[in-house]
mmCIF file of C-alpha atoms in Angstrom:
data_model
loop_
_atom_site.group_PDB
_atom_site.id
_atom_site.type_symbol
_atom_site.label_atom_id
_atom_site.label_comp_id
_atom_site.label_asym_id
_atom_site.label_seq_id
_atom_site.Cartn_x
_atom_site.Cartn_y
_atom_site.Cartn_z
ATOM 1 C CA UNK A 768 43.985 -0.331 1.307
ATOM 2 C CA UNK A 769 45.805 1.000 4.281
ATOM 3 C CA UNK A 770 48.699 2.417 4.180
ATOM 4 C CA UNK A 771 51.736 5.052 5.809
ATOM 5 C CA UNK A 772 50.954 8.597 5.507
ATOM 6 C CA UNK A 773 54.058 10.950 5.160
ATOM 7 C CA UNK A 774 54.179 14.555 4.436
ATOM 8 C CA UNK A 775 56.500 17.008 2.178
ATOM 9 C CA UNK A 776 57.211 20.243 0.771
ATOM 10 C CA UNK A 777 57.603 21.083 -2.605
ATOM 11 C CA UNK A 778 58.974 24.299 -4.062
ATOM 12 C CA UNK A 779 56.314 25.895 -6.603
ATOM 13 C CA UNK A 780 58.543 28.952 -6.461
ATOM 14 C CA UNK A 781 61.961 30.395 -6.068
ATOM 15 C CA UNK A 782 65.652 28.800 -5.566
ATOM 16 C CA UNK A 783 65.582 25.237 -6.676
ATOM 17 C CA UNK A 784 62.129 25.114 -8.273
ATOM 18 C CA UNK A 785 60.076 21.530 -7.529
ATOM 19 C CA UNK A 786 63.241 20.835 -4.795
ATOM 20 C CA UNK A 787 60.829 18.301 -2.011
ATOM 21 C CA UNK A 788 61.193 18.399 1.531
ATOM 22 C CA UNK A 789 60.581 15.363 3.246
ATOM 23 C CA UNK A 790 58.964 16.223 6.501
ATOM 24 C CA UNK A 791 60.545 13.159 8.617
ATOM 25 C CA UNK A 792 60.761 14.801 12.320
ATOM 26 C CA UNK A 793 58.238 16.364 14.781
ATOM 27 C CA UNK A 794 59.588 19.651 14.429
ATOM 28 C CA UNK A 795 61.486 20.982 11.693
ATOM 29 C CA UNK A 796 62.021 24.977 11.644
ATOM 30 C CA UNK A 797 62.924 26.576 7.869
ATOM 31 C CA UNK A 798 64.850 29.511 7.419
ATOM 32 C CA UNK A 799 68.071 31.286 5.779
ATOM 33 C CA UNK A 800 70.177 29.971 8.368
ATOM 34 C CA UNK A 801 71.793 26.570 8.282
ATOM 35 C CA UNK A 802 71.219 25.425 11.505
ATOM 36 C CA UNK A 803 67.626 24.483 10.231
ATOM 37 C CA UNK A 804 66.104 21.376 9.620
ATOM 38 C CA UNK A 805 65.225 22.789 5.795
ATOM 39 C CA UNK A 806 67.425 25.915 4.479
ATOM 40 C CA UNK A 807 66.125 27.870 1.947
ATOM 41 C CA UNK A 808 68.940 30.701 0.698
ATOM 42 C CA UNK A 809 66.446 33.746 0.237
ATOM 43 C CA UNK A 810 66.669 37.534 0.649
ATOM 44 C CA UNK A 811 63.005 37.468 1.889
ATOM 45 C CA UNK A 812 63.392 34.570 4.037
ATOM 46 C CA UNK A 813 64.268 34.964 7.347
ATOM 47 C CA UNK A 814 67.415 33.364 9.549
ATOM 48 C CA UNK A 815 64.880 31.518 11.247
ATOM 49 C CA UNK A 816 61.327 31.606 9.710
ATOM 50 C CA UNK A 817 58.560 29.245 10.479
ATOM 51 C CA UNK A 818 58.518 25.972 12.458
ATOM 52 C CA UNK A 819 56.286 22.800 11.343
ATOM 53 C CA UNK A 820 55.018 20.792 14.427
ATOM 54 C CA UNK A 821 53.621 17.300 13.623
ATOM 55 C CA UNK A 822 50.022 16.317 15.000
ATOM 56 C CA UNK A 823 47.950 13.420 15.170
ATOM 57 C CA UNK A 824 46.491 14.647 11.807
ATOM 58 C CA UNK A 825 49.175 16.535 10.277
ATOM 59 C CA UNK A 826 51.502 19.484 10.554
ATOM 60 C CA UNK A 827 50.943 22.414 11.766
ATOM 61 C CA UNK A 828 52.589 25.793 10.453
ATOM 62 C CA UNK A 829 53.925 28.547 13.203
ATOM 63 C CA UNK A 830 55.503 31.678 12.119
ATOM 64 C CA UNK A 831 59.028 32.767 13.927
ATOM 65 C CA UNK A 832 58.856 36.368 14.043
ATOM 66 C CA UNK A 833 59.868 36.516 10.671
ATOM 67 C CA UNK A 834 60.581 40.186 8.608
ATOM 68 C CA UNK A 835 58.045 39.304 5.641
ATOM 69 C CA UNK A 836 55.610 37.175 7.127
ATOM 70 C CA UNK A 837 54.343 33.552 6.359
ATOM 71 C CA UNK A 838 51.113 32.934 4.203
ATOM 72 C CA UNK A 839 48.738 30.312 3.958
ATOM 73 C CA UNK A 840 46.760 29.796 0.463
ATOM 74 C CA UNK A 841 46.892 33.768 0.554
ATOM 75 C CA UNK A 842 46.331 34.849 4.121
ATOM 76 C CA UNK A 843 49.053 36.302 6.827
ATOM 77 C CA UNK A 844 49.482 33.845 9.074
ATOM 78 C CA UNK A 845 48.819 35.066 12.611
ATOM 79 C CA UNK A 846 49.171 32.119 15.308
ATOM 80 C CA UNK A 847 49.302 28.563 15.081
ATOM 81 C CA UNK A 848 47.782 27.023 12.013
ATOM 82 C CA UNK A 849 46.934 23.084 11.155
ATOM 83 C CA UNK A 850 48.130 22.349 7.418
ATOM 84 C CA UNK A 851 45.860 20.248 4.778
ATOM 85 C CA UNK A 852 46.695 18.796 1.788
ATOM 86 C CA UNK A 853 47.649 21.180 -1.049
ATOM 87 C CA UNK A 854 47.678 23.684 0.982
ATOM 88 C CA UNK A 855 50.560 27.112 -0.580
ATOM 89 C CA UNK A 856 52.867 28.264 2.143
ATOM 90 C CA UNK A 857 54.298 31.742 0.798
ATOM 91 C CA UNK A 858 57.553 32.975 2.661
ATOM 92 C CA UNK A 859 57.292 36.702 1.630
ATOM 93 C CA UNK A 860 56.907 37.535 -2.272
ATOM 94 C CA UNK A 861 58.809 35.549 -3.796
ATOM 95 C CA UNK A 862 58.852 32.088 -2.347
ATOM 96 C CA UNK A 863 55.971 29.028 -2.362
ATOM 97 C CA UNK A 864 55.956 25.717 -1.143
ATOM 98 C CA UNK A 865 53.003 23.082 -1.376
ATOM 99 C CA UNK A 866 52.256 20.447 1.448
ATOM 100 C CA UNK A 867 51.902 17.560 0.015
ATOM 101 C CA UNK A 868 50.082 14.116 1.573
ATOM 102 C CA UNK A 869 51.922 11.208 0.503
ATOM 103 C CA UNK A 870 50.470 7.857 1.114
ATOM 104 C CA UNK A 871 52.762 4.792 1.036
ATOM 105 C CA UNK A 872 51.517 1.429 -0.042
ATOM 106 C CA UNK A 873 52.033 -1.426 2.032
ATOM 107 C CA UNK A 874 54.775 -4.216 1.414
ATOM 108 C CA UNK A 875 53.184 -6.659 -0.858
ATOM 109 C CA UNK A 876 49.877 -5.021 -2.230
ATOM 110 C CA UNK A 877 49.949 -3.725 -5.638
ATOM 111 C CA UNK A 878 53.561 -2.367 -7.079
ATOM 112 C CA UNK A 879 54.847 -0.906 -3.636
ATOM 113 C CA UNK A 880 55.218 2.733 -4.537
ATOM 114 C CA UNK A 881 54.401 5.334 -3.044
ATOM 115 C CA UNK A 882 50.973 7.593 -4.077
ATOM 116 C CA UNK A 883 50.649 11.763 -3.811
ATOM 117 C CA UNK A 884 46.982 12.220 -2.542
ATOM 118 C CA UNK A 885 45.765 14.416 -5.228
ATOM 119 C CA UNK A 886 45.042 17.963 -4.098
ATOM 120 C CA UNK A 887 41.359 17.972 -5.798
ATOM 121 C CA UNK A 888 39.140 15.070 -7.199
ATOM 122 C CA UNK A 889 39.031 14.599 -10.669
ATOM 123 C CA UNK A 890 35.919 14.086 -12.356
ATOM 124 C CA UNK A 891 33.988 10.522 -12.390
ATOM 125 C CA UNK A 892 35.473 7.831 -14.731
ATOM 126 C CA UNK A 893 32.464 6.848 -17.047
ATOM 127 C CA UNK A 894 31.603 3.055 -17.802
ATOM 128 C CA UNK A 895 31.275 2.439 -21.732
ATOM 129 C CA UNK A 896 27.928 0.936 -22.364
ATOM 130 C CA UNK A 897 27.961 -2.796 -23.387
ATOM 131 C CA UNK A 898 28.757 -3.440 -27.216
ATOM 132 C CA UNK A 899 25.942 -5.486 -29.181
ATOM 133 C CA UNK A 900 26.569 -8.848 -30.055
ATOM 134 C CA UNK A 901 28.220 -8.891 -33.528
ATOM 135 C CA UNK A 902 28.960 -5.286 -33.540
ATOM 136 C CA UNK A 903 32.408 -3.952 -32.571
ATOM 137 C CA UNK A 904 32.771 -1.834 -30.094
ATOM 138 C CA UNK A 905 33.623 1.838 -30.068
ATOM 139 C CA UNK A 906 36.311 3.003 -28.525
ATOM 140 C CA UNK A 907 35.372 6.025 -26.599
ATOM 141 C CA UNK A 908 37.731 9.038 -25.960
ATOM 142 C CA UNK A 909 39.516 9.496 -22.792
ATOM 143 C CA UNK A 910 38.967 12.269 -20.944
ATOM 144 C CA UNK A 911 41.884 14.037 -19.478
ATOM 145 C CA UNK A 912 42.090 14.661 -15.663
ATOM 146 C CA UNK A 913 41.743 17.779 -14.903
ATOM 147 C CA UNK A 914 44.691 19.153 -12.813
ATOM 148 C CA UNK A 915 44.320 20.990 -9.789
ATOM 149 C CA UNK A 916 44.276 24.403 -9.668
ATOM 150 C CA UNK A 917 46.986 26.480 -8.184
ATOM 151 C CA UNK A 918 46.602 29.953 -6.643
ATOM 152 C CA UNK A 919 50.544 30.988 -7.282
ATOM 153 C CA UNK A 920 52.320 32.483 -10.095
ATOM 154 C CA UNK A 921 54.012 30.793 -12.839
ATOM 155 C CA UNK A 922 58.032 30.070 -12.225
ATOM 156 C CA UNK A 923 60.339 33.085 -12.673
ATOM 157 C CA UNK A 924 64.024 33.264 -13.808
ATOM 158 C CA UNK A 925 65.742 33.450 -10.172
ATOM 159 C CA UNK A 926 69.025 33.917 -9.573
ATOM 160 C CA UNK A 927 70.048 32.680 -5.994
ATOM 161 C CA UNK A 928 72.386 35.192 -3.522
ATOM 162 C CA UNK A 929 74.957 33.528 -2.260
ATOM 163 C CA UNK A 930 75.642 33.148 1.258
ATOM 164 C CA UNK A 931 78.372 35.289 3.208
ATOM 165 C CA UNK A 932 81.481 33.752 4.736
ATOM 166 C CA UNK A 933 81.275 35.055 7.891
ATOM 167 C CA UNK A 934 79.298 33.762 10.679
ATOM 168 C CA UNK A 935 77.496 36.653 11.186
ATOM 169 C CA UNK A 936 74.027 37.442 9.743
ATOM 170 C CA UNK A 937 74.602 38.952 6.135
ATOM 171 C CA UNK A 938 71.767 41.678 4.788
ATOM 172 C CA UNK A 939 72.475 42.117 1.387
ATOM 173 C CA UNK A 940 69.773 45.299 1.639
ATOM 174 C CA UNK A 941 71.348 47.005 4.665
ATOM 175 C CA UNK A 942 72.751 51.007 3.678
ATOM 176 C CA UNK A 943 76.869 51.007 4.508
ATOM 177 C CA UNK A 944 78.630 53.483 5.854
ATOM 178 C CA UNK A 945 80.426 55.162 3.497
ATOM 179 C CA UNK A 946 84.452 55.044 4.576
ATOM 180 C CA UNK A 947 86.379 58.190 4.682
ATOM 181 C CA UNK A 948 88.102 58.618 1.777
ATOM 182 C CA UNK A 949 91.630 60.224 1.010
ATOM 183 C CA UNK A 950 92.627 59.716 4.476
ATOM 184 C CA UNK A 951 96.293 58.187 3.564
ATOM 185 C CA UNK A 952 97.212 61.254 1.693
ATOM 186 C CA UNK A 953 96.118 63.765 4.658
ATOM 187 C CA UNK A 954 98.038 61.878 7.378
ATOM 188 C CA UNK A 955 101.219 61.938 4.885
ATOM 189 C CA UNK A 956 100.442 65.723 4.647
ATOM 190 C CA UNK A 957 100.520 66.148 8.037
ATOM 191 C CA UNK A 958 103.735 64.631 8.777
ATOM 192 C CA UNK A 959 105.436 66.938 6.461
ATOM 193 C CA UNK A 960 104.194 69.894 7.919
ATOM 194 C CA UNK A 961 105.083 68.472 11.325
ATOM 195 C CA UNK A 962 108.667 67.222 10.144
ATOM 196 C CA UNK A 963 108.957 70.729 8.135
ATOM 197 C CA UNK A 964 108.074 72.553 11.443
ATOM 198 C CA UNK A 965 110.650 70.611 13.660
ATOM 199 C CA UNK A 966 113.368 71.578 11.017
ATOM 200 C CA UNK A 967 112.727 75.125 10.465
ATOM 201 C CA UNK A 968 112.888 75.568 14.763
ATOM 202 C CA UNK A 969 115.868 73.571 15.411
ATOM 203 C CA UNK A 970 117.610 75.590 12.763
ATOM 204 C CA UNK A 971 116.022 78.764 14.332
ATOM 205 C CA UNK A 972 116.742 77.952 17.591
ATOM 206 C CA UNK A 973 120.765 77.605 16.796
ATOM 207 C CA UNK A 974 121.292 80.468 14.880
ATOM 208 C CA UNK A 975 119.682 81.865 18.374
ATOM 209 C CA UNK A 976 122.007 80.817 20.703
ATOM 210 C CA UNK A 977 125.013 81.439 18.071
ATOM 211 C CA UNK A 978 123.841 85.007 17.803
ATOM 212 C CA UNK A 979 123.515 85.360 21.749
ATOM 213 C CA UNK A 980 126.556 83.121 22.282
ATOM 214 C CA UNK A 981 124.356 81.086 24.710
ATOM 215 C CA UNK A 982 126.700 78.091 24.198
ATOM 216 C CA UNK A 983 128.407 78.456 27.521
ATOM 217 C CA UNK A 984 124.968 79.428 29.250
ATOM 218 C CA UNK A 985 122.956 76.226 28.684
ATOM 219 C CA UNK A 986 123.221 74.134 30.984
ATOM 220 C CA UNK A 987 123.392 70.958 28.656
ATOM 221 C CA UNK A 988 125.069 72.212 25.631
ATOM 222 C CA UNK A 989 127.542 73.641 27.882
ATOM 223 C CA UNK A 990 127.832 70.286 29.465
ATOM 224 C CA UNK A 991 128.122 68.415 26.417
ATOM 225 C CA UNK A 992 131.043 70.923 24.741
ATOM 226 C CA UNK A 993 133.016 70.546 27.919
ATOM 227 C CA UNK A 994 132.499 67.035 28.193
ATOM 228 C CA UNK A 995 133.820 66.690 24.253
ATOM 229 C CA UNK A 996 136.947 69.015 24.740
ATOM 230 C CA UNK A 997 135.560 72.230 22.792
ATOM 231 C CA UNK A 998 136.172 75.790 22.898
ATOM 232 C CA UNK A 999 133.188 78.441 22.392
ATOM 233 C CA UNK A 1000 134.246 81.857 21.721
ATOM 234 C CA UNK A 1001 131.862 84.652 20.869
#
């Protein structure tokens, strides 16, 4: 039966655990940031950290320059690499994603939905052999599918960082300069002393001039006492 092939990711590990990505464009980066096609909020994900580039027989993975690296069933990716089914995409430690082939049925043929290509065959379905007349037949017991086997951990407890307001790149890792402390209380200090200084010379300064009786000899004190109508005698 023929049918529409369409691809996904699916999160094996990390925020929003079994969260699917339908990969409906020709290019589609991933990253921290929002500007991308598929955000993942991630302290080891990058702002911008792979890009998926459709093909005629699939996607294939690129890595953006990203801090922790991109993995492929294991391996650092390195260049450009094409993507098969079931293949684990690891974004650092502590995120993995599965590409999935999904195959939809066509309109009209069977019950229209749509089938995950499984990721490794099961074993061979065996035929019963044909009952004797007469004799009823034995029912024999099913044998469960065996499921494919994954090379990632099992889920862990995560607890997702939430983004920054700001619109600038937030590293919730990055050292900070610690401020100055105690600043306030020096700069209130200082204008004391300052304002205790001016006060102590002004009063210096007059007791100066009445000493010297250097009222008359300045020129704009003298100015100033003539211009009020006072009398300085020493």
């Amino acid at each position: 039966m023929q049918g529409n092939e369409t691809f996904r990711l699916v999160v094996r590990r990390g925020p929003q655990p079994n969260q699917v990505y339908e990969l409906d464009k020709d290019i589609i980066t991933l990253g921290r940031d929002i500007t991308n096609n598929i955000t993942i909020n991630d302290p080891e994900v990058s702002r911008h950290h792979m890009r998926l580039t459709r093909g005629a027989g699939g996607f294939t993975l690129e890595d953006l320059g990203s801090t922790n690296g991109t993995f492929v069933n294991g391996q650092r990716l390195t260049g450009a690499k094409p993507l098969s089914n079931g293949d684990m995409i690891g974004l650092g430690e502590t995120v993995t994603l599965q590409y999935e082939l999904v195959r939809a049925m066509s309109a009209g043929v069977g019950t229209g939905m749509p089938e995950v290509m499984p990721t490794s065959p099961g074993p061979a379905a065996r035929q019963p052999a044909a009952a004797p007349m007469n004799v009823a037949p034995q029912m024999q017991p099913q044998t469960p599918q065996q499921q494919p086997a994954y090379d990632y951990a099992p889920q862990q407890s995560y607890t997702p960082t939430p983004p920054p307001s700001t619109g600038y790149d937030y590293d919730p890792y990055a050292v900070r300069e610690e401020e100055p402390r105690n600043m306030t209380r020096w700069i209130i200090i200082g204008c004391a002393a300052l304002s205790l200084l001016c006060c102590c010379g002004t009063i210096a300064g007059l007791f100066l001039i009445d000493t010297l009786c250097l009222w008359n000899s300045l020129p704009l004190i003298s100015d100033i006492i003539r211009a009020l109508g006072w009398t300085v005698t020493c």
